[in-house]
Every structure is written in C-alpha cells, then in structure tokens.
Short mmCIF file of C-alpha atoms in Angstrom, two decimals:
data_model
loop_
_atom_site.label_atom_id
_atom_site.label_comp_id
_atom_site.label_asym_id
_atom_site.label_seq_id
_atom_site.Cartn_x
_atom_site.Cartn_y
_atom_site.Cartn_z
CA UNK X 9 0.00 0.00 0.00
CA UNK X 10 1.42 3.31 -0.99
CA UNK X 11 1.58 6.09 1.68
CA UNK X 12 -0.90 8.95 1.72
CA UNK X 13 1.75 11.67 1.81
CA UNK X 14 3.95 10.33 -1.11
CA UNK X 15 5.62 13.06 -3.34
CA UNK X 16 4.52 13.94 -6.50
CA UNK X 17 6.93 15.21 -9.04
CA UNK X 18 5.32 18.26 -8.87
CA UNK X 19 5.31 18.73 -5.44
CA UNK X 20 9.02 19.34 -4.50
CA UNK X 21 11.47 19.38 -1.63
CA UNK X 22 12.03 21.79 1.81
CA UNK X 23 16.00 22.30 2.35
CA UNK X 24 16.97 22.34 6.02
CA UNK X 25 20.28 24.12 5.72
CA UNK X 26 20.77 26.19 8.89
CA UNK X 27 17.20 26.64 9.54
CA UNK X 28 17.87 26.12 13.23
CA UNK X 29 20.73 28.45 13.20
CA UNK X 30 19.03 32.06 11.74
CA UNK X 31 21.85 34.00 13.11
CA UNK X 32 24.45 31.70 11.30
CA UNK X 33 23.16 32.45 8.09
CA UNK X 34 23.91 36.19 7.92
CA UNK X 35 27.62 35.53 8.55
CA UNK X 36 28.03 32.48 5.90
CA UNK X 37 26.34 34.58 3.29
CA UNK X 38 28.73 36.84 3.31
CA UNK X 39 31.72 34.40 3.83
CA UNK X 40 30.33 32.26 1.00
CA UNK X 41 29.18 34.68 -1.37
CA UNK X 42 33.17 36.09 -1.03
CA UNK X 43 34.45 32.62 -1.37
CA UNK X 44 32.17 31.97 -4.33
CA UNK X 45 33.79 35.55 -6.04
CA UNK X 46 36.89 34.05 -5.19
CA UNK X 47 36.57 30.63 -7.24
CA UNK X 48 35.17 32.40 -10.26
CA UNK X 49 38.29 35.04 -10.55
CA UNK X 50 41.10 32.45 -9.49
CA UNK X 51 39.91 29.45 -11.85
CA UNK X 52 38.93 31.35 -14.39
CA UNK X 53 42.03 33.47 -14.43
CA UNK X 54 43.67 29.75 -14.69
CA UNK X 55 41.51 28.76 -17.35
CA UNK X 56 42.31 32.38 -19.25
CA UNK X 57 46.03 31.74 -18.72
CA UNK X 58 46.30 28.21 -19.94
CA UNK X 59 44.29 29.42 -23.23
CA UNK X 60 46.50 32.36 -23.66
CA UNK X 61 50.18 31.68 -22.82
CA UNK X 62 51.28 29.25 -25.39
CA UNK X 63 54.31 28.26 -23.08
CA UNK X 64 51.36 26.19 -20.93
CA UNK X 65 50.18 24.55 -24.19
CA UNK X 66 51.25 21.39 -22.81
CA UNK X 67 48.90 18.17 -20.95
CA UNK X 68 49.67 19.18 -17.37
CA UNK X 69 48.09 22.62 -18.27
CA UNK X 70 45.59 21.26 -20.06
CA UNK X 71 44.22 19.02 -17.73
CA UNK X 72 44.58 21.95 -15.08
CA UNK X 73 42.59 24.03 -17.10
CA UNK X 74 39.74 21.49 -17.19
CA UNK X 75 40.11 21.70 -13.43
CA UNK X 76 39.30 24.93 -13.11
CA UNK X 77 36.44 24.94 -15.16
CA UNK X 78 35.16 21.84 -13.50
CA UNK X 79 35.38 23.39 -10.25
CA UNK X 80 33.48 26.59 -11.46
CA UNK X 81 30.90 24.31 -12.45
CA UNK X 82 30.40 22.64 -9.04
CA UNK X 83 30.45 24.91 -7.03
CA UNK X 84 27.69 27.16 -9.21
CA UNK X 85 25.27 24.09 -9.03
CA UNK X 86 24.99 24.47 -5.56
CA UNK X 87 26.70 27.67 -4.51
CA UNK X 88 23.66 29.89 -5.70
CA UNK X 89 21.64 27.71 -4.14
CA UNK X 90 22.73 27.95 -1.07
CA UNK X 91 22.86 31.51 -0.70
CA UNK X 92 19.62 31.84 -1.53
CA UNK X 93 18.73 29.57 1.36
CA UNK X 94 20.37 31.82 3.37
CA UNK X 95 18.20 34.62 2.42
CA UNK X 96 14.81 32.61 1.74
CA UNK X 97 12.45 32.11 4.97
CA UNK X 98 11.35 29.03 3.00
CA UNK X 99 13.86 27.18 1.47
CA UNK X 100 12.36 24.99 -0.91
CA UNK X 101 13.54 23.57 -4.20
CA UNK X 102 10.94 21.69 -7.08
CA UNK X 103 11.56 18.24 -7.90
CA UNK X 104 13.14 18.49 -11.48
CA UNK X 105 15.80 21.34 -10.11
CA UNK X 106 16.47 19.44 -6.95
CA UNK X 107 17.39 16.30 -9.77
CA UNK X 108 19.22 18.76 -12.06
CA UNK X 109 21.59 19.92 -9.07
CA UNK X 110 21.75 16.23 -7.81
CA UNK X 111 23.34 15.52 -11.41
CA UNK X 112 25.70 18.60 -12.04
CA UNK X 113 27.22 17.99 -8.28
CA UNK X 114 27.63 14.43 -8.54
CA UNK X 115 29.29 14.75 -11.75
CA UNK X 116 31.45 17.05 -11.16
CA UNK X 117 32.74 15.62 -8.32
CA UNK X 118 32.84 12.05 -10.22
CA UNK X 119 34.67 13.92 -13.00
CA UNK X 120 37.12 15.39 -10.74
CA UNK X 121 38.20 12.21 -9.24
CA UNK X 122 39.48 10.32 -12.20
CA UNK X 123 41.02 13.73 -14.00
CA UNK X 124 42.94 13.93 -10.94
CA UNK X 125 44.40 10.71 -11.42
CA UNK X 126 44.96 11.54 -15.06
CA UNK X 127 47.10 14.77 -14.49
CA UNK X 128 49.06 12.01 -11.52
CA UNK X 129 49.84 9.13 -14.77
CA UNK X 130 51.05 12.64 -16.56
CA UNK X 131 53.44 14.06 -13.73
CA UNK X 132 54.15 10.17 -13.66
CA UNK X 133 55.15 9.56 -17.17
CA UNK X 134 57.12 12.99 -17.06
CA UNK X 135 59.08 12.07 -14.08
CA UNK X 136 59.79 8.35 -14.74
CA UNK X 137 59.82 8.15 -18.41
CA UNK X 138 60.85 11.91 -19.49
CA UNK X 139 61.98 10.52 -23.18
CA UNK X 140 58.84 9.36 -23.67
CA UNK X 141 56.33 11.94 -22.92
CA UNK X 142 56.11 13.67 -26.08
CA UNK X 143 55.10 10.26 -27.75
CA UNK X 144 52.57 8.92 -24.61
CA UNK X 145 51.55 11.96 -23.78
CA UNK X 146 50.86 13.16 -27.41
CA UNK X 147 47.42 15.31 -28.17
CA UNK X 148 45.90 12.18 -29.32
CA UNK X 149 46.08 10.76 -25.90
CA UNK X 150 45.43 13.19 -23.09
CA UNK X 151 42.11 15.12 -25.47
CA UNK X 152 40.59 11.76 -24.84
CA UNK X 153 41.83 11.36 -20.99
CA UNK X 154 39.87 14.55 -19.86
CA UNK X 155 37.24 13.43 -22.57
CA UNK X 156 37.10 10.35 -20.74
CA UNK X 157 37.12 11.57 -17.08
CA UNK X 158 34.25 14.03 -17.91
CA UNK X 159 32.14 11.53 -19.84
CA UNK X 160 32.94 8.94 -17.18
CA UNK X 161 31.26 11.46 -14.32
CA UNK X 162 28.38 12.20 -16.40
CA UNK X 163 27.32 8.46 -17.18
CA UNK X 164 27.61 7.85 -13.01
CA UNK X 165 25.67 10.55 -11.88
CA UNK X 166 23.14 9.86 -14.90
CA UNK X 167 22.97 6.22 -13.05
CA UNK X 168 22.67 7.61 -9.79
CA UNK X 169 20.16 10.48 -9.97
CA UNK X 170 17.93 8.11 -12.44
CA UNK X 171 17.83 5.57 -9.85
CA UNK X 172 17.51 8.34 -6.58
CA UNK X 173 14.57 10.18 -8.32
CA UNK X 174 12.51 7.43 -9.54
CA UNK X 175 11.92 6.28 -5.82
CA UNK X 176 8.40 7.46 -3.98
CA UNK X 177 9.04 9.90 -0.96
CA UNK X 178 7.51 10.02 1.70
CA UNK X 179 6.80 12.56 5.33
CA UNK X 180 7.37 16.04 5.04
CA UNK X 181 9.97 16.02 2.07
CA UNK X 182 12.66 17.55 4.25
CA UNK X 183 16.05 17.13 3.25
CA UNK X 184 18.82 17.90 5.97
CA UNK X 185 21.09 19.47 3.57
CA UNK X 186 22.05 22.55 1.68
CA UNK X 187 21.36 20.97 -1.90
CA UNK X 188 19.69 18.17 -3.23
CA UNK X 189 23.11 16.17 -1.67
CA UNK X 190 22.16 12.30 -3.41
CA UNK X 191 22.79 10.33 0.69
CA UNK X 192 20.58 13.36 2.12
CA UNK X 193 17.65 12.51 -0.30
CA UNK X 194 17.69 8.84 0.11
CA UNK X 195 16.92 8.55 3.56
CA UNK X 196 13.38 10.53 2.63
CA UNK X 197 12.33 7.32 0.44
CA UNK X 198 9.50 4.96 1.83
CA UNK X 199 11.27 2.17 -0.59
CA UNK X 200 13.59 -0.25 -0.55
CA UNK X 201 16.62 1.56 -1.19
CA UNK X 202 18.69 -1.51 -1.39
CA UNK X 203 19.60 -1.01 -5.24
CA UNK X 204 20.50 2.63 -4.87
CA UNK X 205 23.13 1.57 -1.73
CA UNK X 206 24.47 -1.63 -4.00
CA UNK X 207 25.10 0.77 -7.13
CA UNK X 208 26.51 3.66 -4.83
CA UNK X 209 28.80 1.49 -3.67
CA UNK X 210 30.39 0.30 -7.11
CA UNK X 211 29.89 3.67 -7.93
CA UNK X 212 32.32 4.88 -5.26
CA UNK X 213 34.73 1.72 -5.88
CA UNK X 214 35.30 2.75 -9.02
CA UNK X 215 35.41 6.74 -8.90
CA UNK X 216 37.05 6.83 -5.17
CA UNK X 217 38.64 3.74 -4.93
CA UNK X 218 40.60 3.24 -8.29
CA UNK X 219 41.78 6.86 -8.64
CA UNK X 220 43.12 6.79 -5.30
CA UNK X 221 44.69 3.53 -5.76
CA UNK X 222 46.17 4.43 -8.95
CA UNK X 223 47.30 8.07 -7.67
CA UNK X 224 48.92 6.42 -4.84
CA UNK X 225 50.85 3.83 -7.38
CA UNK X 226 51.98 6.95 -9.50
CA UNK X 227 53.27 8.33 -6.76
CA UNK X 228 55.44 5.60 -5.04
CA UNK X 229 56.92 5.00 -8.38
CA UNK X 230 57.48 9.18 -8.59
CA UNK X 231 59.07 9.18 -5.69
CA UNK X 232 61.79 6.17 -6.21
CA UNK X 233 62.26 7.79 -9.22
CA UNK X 234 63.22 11.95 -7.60
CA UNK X 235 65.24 9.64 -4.80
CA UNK X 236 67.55 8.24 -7.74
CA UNK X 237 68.67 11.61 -8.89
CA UNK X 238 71.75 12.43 -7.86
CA UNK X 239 72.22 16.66 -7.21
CA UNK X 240 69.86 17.93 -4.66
CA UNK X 241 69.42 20.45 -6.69
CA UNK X 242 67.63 17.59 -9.84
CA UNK X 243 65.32 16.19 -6.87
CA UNK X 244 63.41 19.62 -6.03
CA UNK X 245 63.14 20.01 -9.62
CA UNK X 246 61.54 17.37 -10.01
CA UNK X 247 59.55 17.02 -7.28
CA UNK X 248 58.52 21.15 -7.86
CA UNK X 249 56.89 19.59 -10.80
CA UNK X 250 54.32 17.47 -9.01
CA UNK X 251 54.40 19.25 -5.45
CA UNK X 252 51.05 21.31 -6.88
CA UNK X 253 49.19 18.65 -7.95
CA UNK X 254 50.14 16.37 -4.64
CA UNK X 255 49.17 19.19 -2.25
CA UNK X 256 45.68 19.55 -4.70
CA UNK X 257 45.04 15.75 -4.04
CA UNK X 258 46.18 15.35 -0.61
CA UNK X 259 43.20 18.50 0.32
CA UNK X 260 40.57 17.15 -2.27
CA UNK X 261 40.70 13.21 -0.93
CA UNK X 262 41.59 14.46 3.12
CA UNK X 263 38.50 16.61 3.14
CA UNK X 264 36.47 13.40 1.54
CA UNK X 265 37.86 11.37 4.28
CA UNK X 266 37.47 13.72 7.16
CA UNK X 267 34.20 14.14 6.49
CA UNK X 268 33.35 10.27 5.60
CA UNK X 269 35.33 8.59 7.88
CA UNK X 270 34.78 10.01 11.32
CA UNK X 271 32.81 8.42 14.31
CA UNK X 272 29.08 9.21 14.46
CA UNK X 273 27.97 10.71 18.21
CA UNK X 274 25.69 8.40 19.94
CA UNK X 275 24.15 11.03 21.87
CA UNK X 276 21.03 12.71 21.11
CA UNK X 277 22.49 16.59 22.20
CA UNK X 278 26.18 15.69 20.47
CA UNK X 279 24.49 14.55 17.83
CA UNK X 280 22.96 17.65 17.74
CA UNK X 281 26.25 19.32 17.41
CA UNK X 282 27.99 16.82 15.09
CA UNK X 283 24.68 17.08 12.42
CA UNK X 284 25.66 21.21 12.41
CA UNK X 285 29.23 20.37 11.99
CA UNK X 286 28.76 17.44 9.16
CA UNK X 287 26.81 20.16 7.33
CA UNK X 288 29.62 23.06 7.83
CA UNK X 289 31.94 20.83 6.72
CA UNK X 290 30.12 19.82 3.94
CA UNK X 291 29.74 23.29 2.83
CA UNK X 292 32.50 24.24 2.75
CA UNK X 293 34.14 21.18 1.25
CA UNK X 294 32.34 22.49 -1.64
CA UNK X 295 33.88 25.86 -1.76
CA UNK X 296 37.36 25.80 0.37
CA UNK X 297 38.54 22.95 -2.34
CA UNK X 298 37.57 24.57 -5.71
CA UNK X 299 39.05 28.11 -3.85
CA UNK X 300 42.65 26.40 -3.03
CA UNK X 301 43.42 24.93 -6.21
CA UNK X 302 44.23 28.04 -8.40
CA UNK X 303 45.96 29.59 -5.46
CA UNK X 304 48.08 26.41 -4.95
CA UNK X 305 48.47 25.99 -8.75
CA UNK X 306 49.92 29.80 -8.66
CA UNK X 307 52.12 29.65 -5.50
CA UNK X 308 53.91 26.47 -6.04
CA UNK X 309 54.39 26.70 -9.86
CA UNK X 310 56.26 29.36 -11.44
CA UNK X 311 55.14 28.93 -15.22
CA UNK X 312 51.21 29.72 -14.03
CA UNK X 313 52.66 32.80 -11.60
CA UNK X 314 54.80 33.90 -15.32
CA UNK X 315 51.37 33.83 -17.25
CA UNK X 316 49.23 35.69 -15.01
CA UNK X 317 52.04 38.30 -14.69
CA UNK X 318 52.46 38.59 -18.53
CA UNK X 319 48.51 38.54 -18.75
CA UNK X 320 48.22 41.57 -16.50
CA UNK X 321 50.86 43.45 -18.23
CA UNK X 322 49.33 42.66 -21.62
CA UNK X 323 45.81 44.27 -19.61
CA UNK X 324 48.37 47.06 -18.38
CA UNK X 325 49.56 47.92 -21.69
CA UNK X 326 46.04 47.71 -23.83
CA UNK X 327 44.37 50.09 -21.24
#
C-alpha cells in the first residue's frame, strides 16, 4: 500500500540548511558569497592563462585548465543555491531542479576524481619516463583522458540520480542538507533503497577507490624515481613539478575522508552538534577545495605565476 503523503513530481522538496541556526546564516552569506567571487576570478584566471600563454600549451596545463572549469561548475550548481537559502524564509527547491543539481554535483565531483588521477599518470610519465612523454603523452592521448574523465562522471551521476529520483518519498519532504546532496535525499524514500546503496557502492569503488589507488601507485613509483637523482638540486626540480598537484590531491581526498570517515555521536544533544558540523563541513568542502586549487596551482608553480604576470601586463599595456 502506498503512503498517503507520497511526493509527486510536482510537489518538490524543503531544504533544512541552517534553519535552526538564523543568526548563522547572515555571517556564511557573506563568507560564502566572497568565497564563491573568489573561485570564479582564481579558476577562471587559470583557465584564461592556460588558453592564452602558449608556453602552458602542454597536458599538465591542459588538464589543469579542465580543473578549473570543473570546479566553477560545481560549485555554481549548488553555490547559488545555497545563498539563496540563506536569504529565503522558506527554502524549498521543485523536484526536477532538486534532480538537475543532484546531477551537475555528482558529476562534477565524479569527473574530478578520475582527471585527478589523469594529471598524476602525466606528472608520472614525465618524471619516470621523461623521453617518452612527447610520444605517450601526445594530443591524441590526453584530449581523450579529460574526454574520458568528464564523460565517465556524467554516465555515473546519470545512473545515480535516475535511480535516486525514480523512488516514492515520503513525510514532510525535508532534506537535511544545503542541496539536493544524493545520501541526504535517500533517507526521505519509503522504498527499498537496497539497489541505490548496491550501485553507490560500485559507484564509489570505481570513482574513489581506483583513482586513489592508482594516484597512490603513481606516486610511489614518482618518488623512487626523484630519490635516484643524484644533485639535490635535480630532486626539487623534479619534485617542484608534481608538489602542486600532490598538495591539490592530498586537500581534495583528506577533506572526503574527514568528512566520511569520522565516528558518528551516539548522543542525542552531540548529535545535535555533530549534524551542524557534518553540514559546515560539507559546505564548505564544496567551496574551500575549488578556492585552493588556483591559489596552490599559482604559488607552487612558477610557469602559471609567469602567465598571469604577462597577462596583467598585456591588460596594463592595452588600457
């Protein structure tokens, strides 16, 4: 028998946020909205740079490039969003926008995952095989890597959203999130669920566990590699060259873990606290990330820090 109060397509979805904490709101709004501001200028300065400066027409620039516009596009499917919450008494969200933001975040994020262990085989195959690169890192093959990574993200979240939206919801259609967050919306379904948990699980194997695996491969066999070079001077070369894209990693997969992997509270006033601090982390997982990669990219590697200074000296000089 089907509940009474099932949801309609139609009828939509009621975002908690920080509904409990009014006074909270205020400040994040204007901490988020400068954060947002932030991600736009810094990754698409990146973006403008690696189009530009025909010294950073090379893969690792590429794929960095594709980084930054990937992480423009995740953060405005739920950034705006979320701001509005913070200004909207009632925060609700209809059914078909809460499924379009379910599917741009979980891409994105999917996406992310396997391009960063793309740009690690390319710092790999330019640290361990240096004669090489030209030929395996040719045009031919790293266009089809990013093509890969993206189309790879889209396909899982098409999966994931398709399977999350087609289940009946039940109660007050309350989700205890900021967005339309895919976890946050399963636990409103009156179904069994057992399908979405199996697939989410694969899902994660391969988009979570094989990149990290494979970064963490790359990176052993990096290492050996700067530890055979002889001068001092050869090994923080080398490692200068990768250093940007570790420290990138190291923050995206540590935040995924932090947030993932710690103890729930068992009691009902710490959970209380720990629910308020799962959702501050979560928020700004989604913006502290996508902020710190341009300004890592641009303070640990000297060729971006070159093309943003000839870029606004080029600006400089046309004004």
């Amino acid at each position: 028998m089907e509940s009474n109060n099932q949801t309609s397509p139609g009828t939509g979805f009621i975002l908690l946020g920080l509904s409990a904490h009014p006074t909270l709101e205020k400040t994040f709004f204007l901490l988020i909205l400068l954060m947002y501001l932030v991600i736009l200028l810094g990754n698409g300065v990146l973006i403008l740079v690696t189009i530009l400066d025909s010294h950073l027409h090379t893969p690792m620039y590429f794929f960095l490039g594709n980084l930054s516009f990937l992480d423009i596009c995740y953060t405005t499917s739920s950034v705006p969003l979320i701001l509005d919450s913070f200004l909207t008494p009632r925060k609700t969200i209809s059914f078909s926008a809460c499924a379009v933001q379910m599917f741009l975040s979980f891409a994105m994020g999917a996406t992310e995952c396997v391009l960063l262990s793309m740009m690690a085989f390319d710092r790999y195959v330019a640290i361990c095989n240096p004669l090489r690169y030209p030929v395996v890192m040719s045009k031919a093959a790293y266009v089809p890597m990013a093509a890969g990574s993206w189309a790879g993200g889209i396909v899982a979240s098409m999966v994931q959203t398709s399977l999350a939206m087609q289940l009946p919801f039940c109660g007050d259609n309350v989700i205890n999130h900021f967005t339309c967050e895919i976890l946050a919306v399963l636990k409103l379904a009156c179904a069994d669920i057992s399908i979405n948990v199996i697939s989410m699980g694969v899902t994660n194997i391969i988009f979570l566990g094989v990149p990290v695996f494979f970064i963490s491969f790359s990176y052993i066999f990096i290492l050996v590699t700067i530890l055979r070079i002889p001068s001092a001077e050869g090994r923080r070369k080398a490692f200068s060259t990768c250093s940007a894209h570790l420290t990138v990693v190291i923050v995206f997969y540590g935040t995924i873990l932090f947030m993932y992997g710690k103890p729930k509270s068992k009691d009902p006033l710490g959970a209380d606290k720990q629910d308020l601090a799962d959702k501050l982390i979560s928020l700004f997982y989604g913006v502290v990330t996508p902020m710190l990669n341009p300004i890592i990219y641009s303070l640990r590697n000297k060729d971006v820090r070159a093309a943003v200074r000839n870029l606004v000296v080029l600006k400089k000089s046309s004004t």
